[in-house]
């Protein structure tokens, strides 16, 4: 599904990674839903606030 994002539009976005590894910040995702996510290049995103942040345990 094509989705056009407009400058100044605010979205709740996600990043995730594997335990013990640094989270890659090159892409942000618009949904956890495997059927409907869109990815945005990291250089096009301005983080306004971190709503929830947690690092996975290194021994998981």
Coordinates of C-alpha atoms in Angstrom, one line a residue:
X1 CA 0.0 0.0 0.0
X2 CA 1.4 3.4 -1.0
X3 CA 1.6 5.9 1.8
X4 CA 2.8 9.5 1.2
X5 CA 4.2 11.2 4.3
X6 CA 4.1 15.0 4.5
X7 CA 6.7 17.3 6.1
X8 CA 5.8 18.1 9.7
X9 CA 3.5 15.1 10.1
X10 CA 3.9 13.5 13.5
X11 CA 3.9 9.7 13.7
X12 CA 4.5 7.1 16.5
X13 CA 7.4 5.1 15.1
X14 CA 9.4 2.0 16.2
X15 CA 12.9 0.6 16.2
X16 CA 14.0 -2.8 17.5
X17 CA 17.0 -5.1 17.5
X18 CA 18.5 -8.2 18.8
X19 CA 19.6 -8.8 22.4
X20 CA 23.2 -7.7 23.0
X21 CA 23.5 -5.8 19.7
X22 CA 23.2 -2.1 19.1
X23 CA 19.9 -1.0 17.5
X24 CA 20.3 0.0 13.9
X25 CA 19.0 3.6 13.5
X26 CA 19.1 3.7 9.7
X27 CA 15.4 3.0 9.4
X28 CA 12.3 3.7 11.5
X29 CA 9.0 1.7 11.2
X30 CA 5.4 3.0 11.4
X31 CA 3.9 -0.2 12.8
X32 CA 4.5 -3.5 14.6
X33 CA 2.0 -5.0 12.2
X34 CA 3.8 -7.3 9.8
X35 CA 1.2 -6.7 7.0
X36 CA 1.1 -2.9 7.1
X37 CA 4.4 -1.2 8.1
X38 CA 6.2 1.5 6.3
X39 CA 9.9 2.3 6.8
X40 CA 11.3 5.8 6.8
X41 CA 15.0 6.5 6.3
X42 CA 16.6 7.6 9.6
X43 CA 18.0 10.8 8.1
X44 CA 14.4 11.9 7.3
X45 CA 13.2 11.5 10.9
X46 CA 13.4 14.0 13.7
X47 CA 12.8 12.5 17.1
X48 CA 10.5 14.7 19.2
X49 CA 10.1 12.5 22.2
X50 CA 10.9 8.9 23.2
X51 CA 7.7 7.4 24.5
X52 CA 9.1 4.1 25.7
X53 CA 12.7 3.0 25.6
X54 CA 14.1 -0.3 26.7
X55 CA 17.1 -2.3 25.8
X56 CA 17.0 -6.1 25.5
X57 CA 19.1 -8.0 28.0
X58 CA 22.6 -8.9 26.6
X59 CA 22.2 -12.5 27.8
X60 CA 18.8 -13.2 26.2

